[in-house]
Amino acid sequence: MAAIDTASLRLVFAGFDILLTEEQVGMFSTYADMLVERNKVMNLTSVTDSEGIIIKHFADSCLPLTMVDVPRGAKLIDVGAGAGFPSIPMKIVRDDLSLTLLDSLNKRVNFLREVSAALNLDATCIHSRAEDGARTYLRESFDIATARAVARLSVLSEYCLPYVKPGGRFIALKGSDCKDEIADAREIIAKLGGEISQITEYCLPNGDRRTVVVVEKVGKTPGVYPRRVVK
């Protein structure tokens, strides 16, 4: 039995004007099957029901593409990619994106490689801590960095902005009530060479509230960042 109801998948995406092709529906279905199956032996997600995967993982990952300008052919890195959210769903609907997935746990990186191969996605999967990868050839080489994580925005910004080239963007997918952490993050974002340009609050189809925060990279990140212990 398939992990998700593909008719519901189509309907949810059509609700925000993304009309999925048969190929894309098949890719999402395969991804969901692999996620549920692998989750039996390793902790990838607590959400494994059809509606939850469609809305809380797939729709949640792709909705920001309807709100934020992501140029065609953009180089995008997902920092702390985990099970591949938001980047793999983004890549499914925007195959033009040049995708790099970075995670600190090798088991998750192996899963991301398997998914990329199964879906025939052109993606580079890297096993590295965020603060280490940002001190390699990856530093300031991406148009877009993204993260969907529970860490506070100040911490995510220090992990992600060093990967973004000046003129690029960091797109953070956050929860419903993040006004305080946005305020707390402004100082470190400025030190990192960033500037908040967009804060958009919205709801998922099930009513869950979300916020997308866009940080423009207006200058180079000083070499001291990211620190090994981010506070």
PDB file of C-alpha atoms in Angstrom, residues 8-231:
ATOM      1  CA  SER A   8      -5.016  14.262  -2.092  1.00  0.00           C
ATOM      2  CA  LEU A   9      -1.453  15.238  -2.992  1.00  0.00           C
ATOM      3  CA  ARG A  10      -2.607  16.738  -6.297  1.00  0.00           C
ATOM      4  CA  LEU A  11      -5.499  18.557  -4.633  1.00  0.00           C
ATOM      5  CA  VAL A  12      -3.364  20.097  -1.905  1.00  0.00           C
ATOM      6  CA  PHE A  13      -0.732  21.353  -4.348  1.00  0.00           C
ATOM      7  CA  ALA A  14      -3.369  22.645  -6.773  1.00  0.00           C
ATOM      8  CA  GLY A  15      -4.707  24.708  -3.854  1.00  0.00           C
ATOM      9  CA  PHE A  16      -1.616  26.884  -4.044  1.00  0.00           C
ATOM     10  CA  ASP A  17      -1.357  26.830  -7.845  1.00  0.00           C
ATOM     11  CA  ILE A  18       1.246  24.106  -8.276  1.00  0.00           C
ATOM     12  CA  LEU A  19      -0.102  21.621 -10.814  1.00  0.00           C
ATOM     13  CA  LEU A  20       1.902  18.434 -10.468  1.00  0.00           C
ATOM     14  CA  THR A  21       2.755  16.300 -13.475  1.00  0.00           C
ATOM     15  CA  GLU A  22       2.363  12.517 -13.427  1.00  0.00           C
ATOM     16  CA  GLU A  23       6.125  12.239 -13.055  1.00  0.00           C
ATOM     17  CA  GLN A  24       6.186  14.591 -10.068  1.00  0.00           C
ATOM     18  CA  VAL A  25       3.302  12.741  -8.394  1.00  0.00           C
ATOM     19  CA  GLY A  26       5.227   9.505  -8.835  1.00  0.00           C
ATOM     20  CA  MET A  27       8.357  11.055  -7.355  1.00  0.00           C
ATOM     21  CA  PHE A  28       6.506  12.306  -4.287  1.00  0.00           C
ATOM     22  CA  SER A  29       4.867   8.890  -3.856  1.00  0.00           C
ATOM     23  CA  THR A  30       8.198   7.063  -4.074  1.00  0.00           C
ATOM     24  CA  TYR A  31       9.767   9.544  -1.655  1.00  0.00           C
ATOM     25  CA  ALA A  32       6.953   9.003   0.855  1.00  0.00           C
ATOM     26  CA  ASP A  33       7.269   5.211   0.562  1.00  0.00           C
ATOM     27  CA  MET A  34      11.011   5.379   1.200  1.00  0.00           C
ATOM     28  CA  LEU A  35      10.546   7.780   4.107  1.00  0.00           C
ATOM     29  CA  VAL A  36       8.010   5.546   5.869  1.00  0.00           C
ATOM     30  CA  GLU A  37       9.962   2.347   5.212  1.00  0.00           C
ATOM     31  CA  ARG A  38      13.323   3.708   6.371  1.00  0.00           C
ATOM     32  CA  ASN A  39      11.693   5.377   9.367  1.00  0.00           C
ATOM     33  CA  LYS A  40      11.046   1.892  10.753  1.00  0.00           C
ATOM     34  CA  VAL A  41      14.774   1.448  11.397  1.00  0.00           C
ATOM     35  CA  MET A  42      16.011   5.010  11.924  1.00  0.00           C
ATOM     36  CA  ASN A  43      14.494   8.199  13.317  1.00  0.00           C
ATOM     37  CA  LEU A  44      13.682  10.385  10.320  1.00  0.00           C
ATOM     38  CA  THR A  45      10.258  11.787  11.211  1.00  0.00           C
ATOM     39  CA  SER A  46       7.387  11.478  13.665  1.00  0.00           C
ATOM     40  CA  VAL A  47       4.930  12.192  10.829  1.00  0.00           C
ATOM     41  CA  THR A  48       4.135   9.052   8.826  1.00  0.00           C
ATOM     42  CA  ASP A  49       0.413   9.261   7.983  1.00  0.00           C
ATOM     43  CA  SER A  50      -0.661  10.218   4.465  1.00  0.00           C
ATOM     44  CA  GLU A  51      -2.203  13.589   5.328  1.00  0.00           C
ATOM     45  CA  GLY A  52       0.700  14.509   7.574  1.00  0.00           C
ATOM     46  CA  ILE A  53       3.343  13.706   4.961  1.00  0.00           C
ATOM     47  CA  ILE A  54       1.472  15.590   2.238  1.00  0.00           C
ATOM     48  CA  ILE A  55       0.772  18.713   4.289  1.00  0.00           C
ATOM     49  CA  LYS A  56       3.414  18.900   7.026  1.00  0.00           C
ATOM     50  CA  HIS A  57       6.328  17.739   4.872  1.00  0.00           C
ATOM     51  CA  PHE A  58       5.627  18.184   1.157  1.00  0.00           C
ATOM     52  CA  ALA A  59       3.341  21.237   1.135  1.00  0.00           C
ATOM     53  CA  ASP A  60       5.220  22.885   4.000  1.00  0.00           C
ATOM     54  CA  SER A  61       8.459  22.525   2.046  1.00  0.00           C
ATOM     55  CA  CYS A  62       7.122  23.902  -1.236  1.00  0.00           C
ATOM     56  CA  LEU A  63       4.826  26.726  -0.137  1.00  0.00           C
ATOM     57  CA  PRO A  64       7.754  29.178   0.290  1.00  0.00           C
ATOM     58  CA  LEU A  65       8.450  28.824  -3.450  1.00  0.00           C
ATOM     59  CA  THR A  66       5.128  30.595  -4.028  1.00  0.00           C
ATOM     60  CA  MET A  67       6.140  33.476  -1.737  1.00  0.00           C
ATOM     61  CA  VAL A  68       9.850  34.029  -2.303  1.00  0.00           C
ATOM     62  CA  ASP A  69      11.631  34.753  -5.578  1.00  0.00           C
ATOM     63  CA  VAL A  70      14.008  31.862  -6.230  1.00  0.00           C
ATOM     64  CA  PRO A  71      15.784  32.462  -9.560  1.00  0.00           C
ATOM     65  CA  ARG A  72      15.889  29.704 -12.154  1.00  0.00           C
ATOM     66  CA  GLY A  73      19.064  27.660 -11.956  1.00  0.00           C
ATOM     67  CA  ALA A  74      19.842  28.917  -8.451  1.00  0.00           C
ATOM     68  CA  LYS A  75      22.440  27.007  -6.436  1.00  0.00           C
ATOM     69  CA  LEU A  76      20.670  25.956  -3.235  1.00  0.00           C
ATOM     70  CA  ILE A  77      22.078  24.315  -0.114  1.00  0.00           C
ATOM     71  CA  ASP A  78      19.890  22.726   2.556  1.00  0.00           C
ATOM     72  CA  VAL A  79      21.810  23.010   5.835  1.00  0.00           C
ATOM     73  CA  GLY A  80      20.921  20.246   8.257  1.00  0.00           C
ATOM     74  CA  ALA A  81      18.848  18.554   5.572  1.00  0.00           C
ATOM     75  CA  GLY A  82      17.643  15.704   7.804  1.00  0.00           C
ATOM     76  CA  ALA A  83      15.148  13.621   5.822  1.00  0.00           C
ATOM     77  CA  GLY A  84      15.332  16.085   2.923  1.00  0.00           C
ATOM     78  CA  PHE A  85      12.923  18.838   3.910  1.00  0.00           C
ATOM     79  CA  PRO A  86      12.469  21.368   2.442  1.00  0.00           C
ATOM     80  CA  SER A  87      14.980  20.825  -0.339  1.00  0.00           C
ATOM     81  CA  ILE A  88      13.929  17.546  -2.002  1.00  0.00           C
ATOM     82  CA  PRO A  89      10.265  18.570  -2.413  1.00  0.00           C
ATOM     83  CA  MET A  90      11.518  21.924  -3.755  1.00  0.00           C
ATOM     84  CA  LYS A  91      13.721  20.089  -6.252  1.00  0.00           C
ATOM     85  CA  ILE A  92      10.825  17.870  -7.351  1.00  0.00           C
ATOM     86  CA  VAL A  93       8.732  20.892  -8.320  1.00  0.00           C
ATOM     87  CA  ARG A  94      11.724  23.004  -9.436  1.00  0.00           C
ATOM     88  CA  ASP A  95      14.129  20.664 -11.205  1.00  0.00           C
ATOM     89  CA  ASP A  96      16.109  23.683 -12.447  1.00  0.00           C
ATOM     90  CA  LEU A  97      17.558  24.171  -8.946  1.00  0.00           C
ATOM     91  CA  SER A  98      21.131  23.017  -8.371  1.00  0.00           C
ATOM     92  CA  LEU A  99      20.835  21.164  -5.078  1.00  0.00           C
ATOM     93  CA  THR A 100      23.300  20.404  -2.279  1.00  0.00           C
ATOM     94  CA  LEU A 101      22.150  18.608   0.878  1.00  0.00           C
ATOM     95  CA  LEU A 102      24.329  18.791   3.967  1.00  0.00           C
ATOM     96  CA  ASP A 103      23.832  16.873   7.202  1.00  0.00           C
ATOM     97  CA  SER A 104      25.987  15.894  10.165  1.00  0.00           C
ATOM     98  CA  LEU A 105      24.664  12.326  10.490  1.00  0.00           C
ATOM     99  CA  ASN A 106      26.010   9.856   7.953  1.00  0.00           C
ATOM    100  CA  LYS A 107      22.915   7.611   8.160  1.00  0.00           C
ATOM    101  CA  ARG A 108      20.746  10.523   7.050  1.00  0.00           C
ATOM    102  CA  VAL A 109      23.173  11.418   4.262  1.00  0.00           C
ATOM    103  CA  ASN A 110      23.014   7.837   2.992  1.00  0.00           C
ATOM    104  CA  PHE A 111      19.207   8.050   3.001  1.00  0.00           C
ATOM    105  CA  LEU A 112      19.357  11.320   1.051  1.00  0.00           C
ATOM    106  CA  ARG A 113      21.661   9.697  -1.517  1.00  0.00           C
ATOM    107  CA  GLU A 114      19.282   6.741  -1.891  1.00  0.00           C
ATOM    108  CA  VAL A 115      16.280   9.037  -2.350  1.00  0.00           C
ATOM    109  CA  SER A 116      18.131  11.203  -4.865  1.00  0.00           C
ATOM    110  CA  ALA A 117      19.107   8.117  -6.858  1.00  0.00           C
ATOM    111  CA  ALA A 118      15.606   6.612  -6.727  1.00  0.00           C
ATOM    112  CA  LEU A 119      14.028   9.868  -7.912  1.00  0.00           C
ATOM    113  CA  ASN A 120      16.790  10.517 -10.450  1.00  0.00           C
ATOM    114  CA  LEU A 121      17.468  13.881  -8.838  1.00  0.00           C
ATOM    115  CA  ASP A 122      20.749  15.618  -9.559  1.00  0.00           C
ATOM    116  CA  ALA A 123      21.772  16.405  -5.981  1.00  0.00           C
ATOM    117  CA  THR A 124      25.064  16.521  -4.098  1.00  0.00           C
ATOM    118  CA  CYS A 125      24.863  14.977  -0.604  1.00  0.00           C
ATOM    119  CA  ILE A 126      27.570  15.946   1.896  1.00  0.00           C
ATOM    120  CA  HIS A 127      28.328  14.527   5.329  1.00  0.00           C
ATOM    121  CA  SER A 128      29.513  17.443   7.452  1.00  0.00           C
ATOM    122  CA  ARG A 129      28.684  19.567  10.439  1.00  0.00           C
ATOM    123  CA  ALA A 130      27.337  22.933   9.329  1.00  0.00           C
ATOM    124  CA  GLU A 131      30.115  24.886  11.028  1.00  0.00           C
ATOM    125  CA  ASP A 132      32.799  22.718   9.378  1.00  0.00           C
ATOM    126  CA  GLY A 133      31.350  22.747   5.876  1.00  0.00           C
ATOM    127  CA  ALA A 134      31.189  26.541   5.939  1.00  0.00           C
ATOM    128  CA  ARG A 135      34.988  26.666   6.196  1.00  0.00           C
ATOM    129  CA  THR A 136      35.547  24.740   2.966  1.00  0.00           C
ATOM    130  CA  TYR A 137      35.066  25.429  -0.739  1.00  0.00           C
ATOM    131  CA  LEU A 138      31.335  25.609   0.034  1.00  0.00           C
ATOM    132  CA  ARG A 139      31.679  28.968   1.778  1.00  0.00           C
ATOM    133  CA  GLU A 140      29.817  31.830   0.088  1.00  0.00           C
ATOM    134  CA  SER A 141      29.206  29.754  -3.033  1.00  0.00           C
ATOM    135  CA  PHE A 142      25.387  29.449  -3.015  1.00  0.00           C
ATOM    136  CA  ASP A 143      22.573  31.677  -4.205  1.00  0.00           C
ATOM    137  CA  ILE A 144      20.189  30.235  -1.617  1.00  0.00           C
ATOM    138  CA  ALA A 145      20.615  28.531   1.737  1.00  0.00           C
ATOM    139  CA  THR A 146      17.582  27.048   3.432  1.00  0.00           C
ATOM    140  CA  ALA A 147      16.771  25.341   6.697  1.00  0.00           C
ATOM    141  CA  ARG A 148      13.670  23.921   8.306  1.00  0.00           C
ATOM    142  CA  ALA A 149      14.752  23.240  11.853  1.00  0.00           C
ATOM    143  CA  VAL A 150      13.748  23.777  15.464  1.00  0.00           C
ATOM    144  CA  ALA A 151      16.849  25.848  16.248  1.00  0.00           C
ATOM    145  CA  ARG A 152      16.369  29.538  16.896  1.00  0.00           C
ATOM    146  CA  LEU A 153      16.810  31.921  13.973  1.00  0.00           C
ATOM    147  CA  SER A 154      19.984  33.397  15.465  1.00  0.00           C
ATOM    148  CA  VAL A 155      21.593  29.947  15.459  1.00  0.00           C
ATOM    149  CA  LEU A 156      20.289  28.997  12.007  1.00  0.00           C
ATOM    150  CA  SER A 157      21.562  32.278  10.575  1.00  0.00           C
ATOM    151  CA  GLU A 158      25.075  31.675  11.860  1.00  0.00           C
ATOM    152  CA  TYR A 159      25.037  28.169  10.380  1.00  0.00           C
ATOM    153  CA  CYS A 160      23.506  29.150   7.028  1.00  0.00           C
ATOM    154  CA  LEU A 161      24.571  32.671   6.029  1.00  0.00           C
ATOM    155  CA  PRO A 162      28.278  31.769   5.641  1.00  0.00           C
ATOM    156  CA  TYR A 163      27.266  29.498   2.727  1.00  0.00           C
ATOM    157  CA  VAL A 164      25.476  32.308   0.881  1.00  0.00           C
ATOM    158  CA  LYS A 165      27.299  34.519  -1.600  1.00  0.00           C
ATOM    159  CA  PRO A 166      26.742  38.294  -1.348  1.00  0.00           C
ATOM    160  CA  GLY A 167      23.545  39.044  -3.243  1.00  0.00           C
ATOM    161  CA  GLY A 168      22.043  35.679  -2.286  1.00  0.00           C
ATOM    162  CA  ARG A 169      19.440  34.759   0.309  1.00  0.00           C
ATOM    163  CA  PHE A 170      18.884  32.616   3.366  1.00  0.00           C
ATOM    164  CA  ILE A 171      15.311  31.272   3.529  1.00  0.00           C
ATOM    165  CA  ALA A 172      14.282  30.057   6.982  1.00  0.00           C
ATOM    166  CA  LEU A 173      11.090  28.041   7.461  1.00  0.00           C
ATOM    167  CA  LYS A 174       9.804  28.744  10.943  1.00  0.00           C
ATOM    168  CA  GLY A 175       6.742  28.095  13.071  1.00  0.00           C
ATOM    169  CA  SER A 176       3.873  30.351  14.008  1.00  0.00           C
ATOM    170  CA  ASP A 177       5.173  32.490  16.862  1.00  0.00           C
ATOM    171  CA  CYS A 178       8.700  33.621  16.099  1.00  0.00           C
ATOM    172  CA  LYS A 179       8.536  37.403  16.550  1.00  0.00           C
ATOM    173  CA  ASP A 180      10.809  37.294  19.594  1.00  0.00           C
ATOM    174  CA  GLU A 181      13.449  35.125  17.949  1.00  0.00           C
ATOM    175  CA  ILE A 182      13.380  37.316  14.833  1.00  0.00           C
ATOM    176  CA  ALA A 183      14.044  40.342  17.041  1.00  0.00           C
ATOM    177  CA  ASP A 184      16.804  38.481  18.899  1.00  0.00           C
ATOM    178  CA  ALA A 185      18.451  37.431  15.619  1.00  0.00           C
ATOM    179  CA  ARG A 186      18.753  40.847  13.981  1.00  0.00           C
ATOM    180  CA  GLU A 187      22.064  41.730  15.651  1.00  0.00           C
ATOM    181  CA  ILE A 188      23.902  38.527  14.695  1.00  0.00           C
ATOM    182  CA  ILE A 189      22.376  38.610  11.202  1.00  0.00           C
ATOM    183  CA  ALA A 190      23.882  42.071  10.686  1.00  0.00           C
ATOM    184  CA  LYS A 191      27.285  40.826  11.927  1.00  0.00           C
ATOM    185  CA  LEU A 192      27.051  37.933   9.444  1.00  0.00           C
ATOM    186  CA  GLY A 193      26.508  40.318   6.536  1.00  0.00           C
ATOM    187  CA  GLY A 194      22.757  39.801   6.350  1.00  0.00           C
ATOM    188  CA  GLU A 195      19.599  41.845   6.499  1.00  0.00           C
ATOM    189  CA  ILE A 196      16.034  40.597   6.987  1.00  0.00           C
ATOM    190  CA  SER A 197      14.034  41.540   3.893  1.00  0.00           C
ATOM    191  CA  GLN A 198      10.823  39.540   4.215  1.00  0.00           C
ATOM    192  CA  ILE A 199       8.685  38.028   6.952  1.00  0.00           C
ATOM    193  CA  THR A 200       5.584  36.231   5.662  1.00  0.00           C
ATOM    194  CA  GLU A 201       3.080  34.497   7.915  1.00  0.00           C
ATOM    195  CA  TYR A 202       0.762  31.915   6.376  1.00  0.00           C
ATOM    196  CA  CYS A 203      -1.238  28.766   7.083  1.00  0.00           C
ATOM    197  CA  LEU A 204      -0.818  25.231   5.841  1.00  0.00           C
ATOM    198  CA  PRO A 205      -3.943  23.612   4.362  1.00  0.00           C
ATOM    199  CA  ASN A 206      -4.685  21.990   7.745  1.00  0.00           C
ATOM    200  CA  GLY A 207      -4.607  25.374   9.521  1.00  0.00           C
ATOM    201  CA  ASP A 208      -1.141  25.081  11.085  1.00  0.00           C
ATOM    202  CA  ARG A 209       0.544  28.483  11.102  1.00  0.00           C
ATOM    203  CA  ARG A 210       3.996  29.027   9.623  1.00  0.00           C
ATOM    204  CA  THR A 211       6.425  31.877   8.960  1.00  0.00           C
ATOM    205  CA  VAL A 212       9.002  32.229   6.217  1.00  0.00           C
ATOM    206  CA  VAL A 213      11.887  34.588   6.975  1.00  0.00           C
ATOM    207  CA  VAL A 214      14.114  35.794   4.137  1.00  0.00           C
ATOM    208  CA  VAL A 215      17.565  37.206   4.892  1.00  0.00           C
ATOM    209  CA  GLU A 216      19.419  39.025   2.123  1.00  0.00           C
ATOM    210  CA  LYS A 217      23.196  38.600   2.063  1.00  0.00           C
ATOM    211  CA  VAL A 218      24.327  42.205   1.698  1.00  0.00           C
ATOM    212  CA  GLY A 219      28.021  41.729   2.589  1.00  0.00           C
ATOM    213  CA  LYS A 220      30.645  39.071   3.196  1.00  0.00           C
ATOM    214  CA  THR A 221      30.565  37.043   6.399  1.00  0.00           C
ATOM    215  CA  PRO A 222      33.589  37.730   8.678  1.00  0.00           C
ATOM    216  CA  GLY A 223      35.972  34.787   8.949  1.00  0.00           C
ATOM    217  CA  VAL A 224      35.258  34.255  12.650  1.00  0.00           C
ATOM    218  CA  TYR A 225      31.805  32.905  11.720  1.00  0.00           C
ATOM    219  CA  PRO A 226      30.411  30.335  12.128  1.00  0.00           C
ATOM    220  CA  ARG A 227      31.729  29.714  15.611  1.00  0.00           C
ATOM    221  CA  ARG A 228      32.129  26.098  16.682  1.00  0.00           C
ATOM    222  CA  VAL A 229      29.742  26.590  19.599  1.00  0.00           C
ATOM    223  CA  VAL A 230      26.836  28.740  18.487  1.00  0.00           C
ATOM    224  CA  LYS A 231      24.841  30.428  21.259  1.00  0.00           C
TER     225      LYS A 231
END
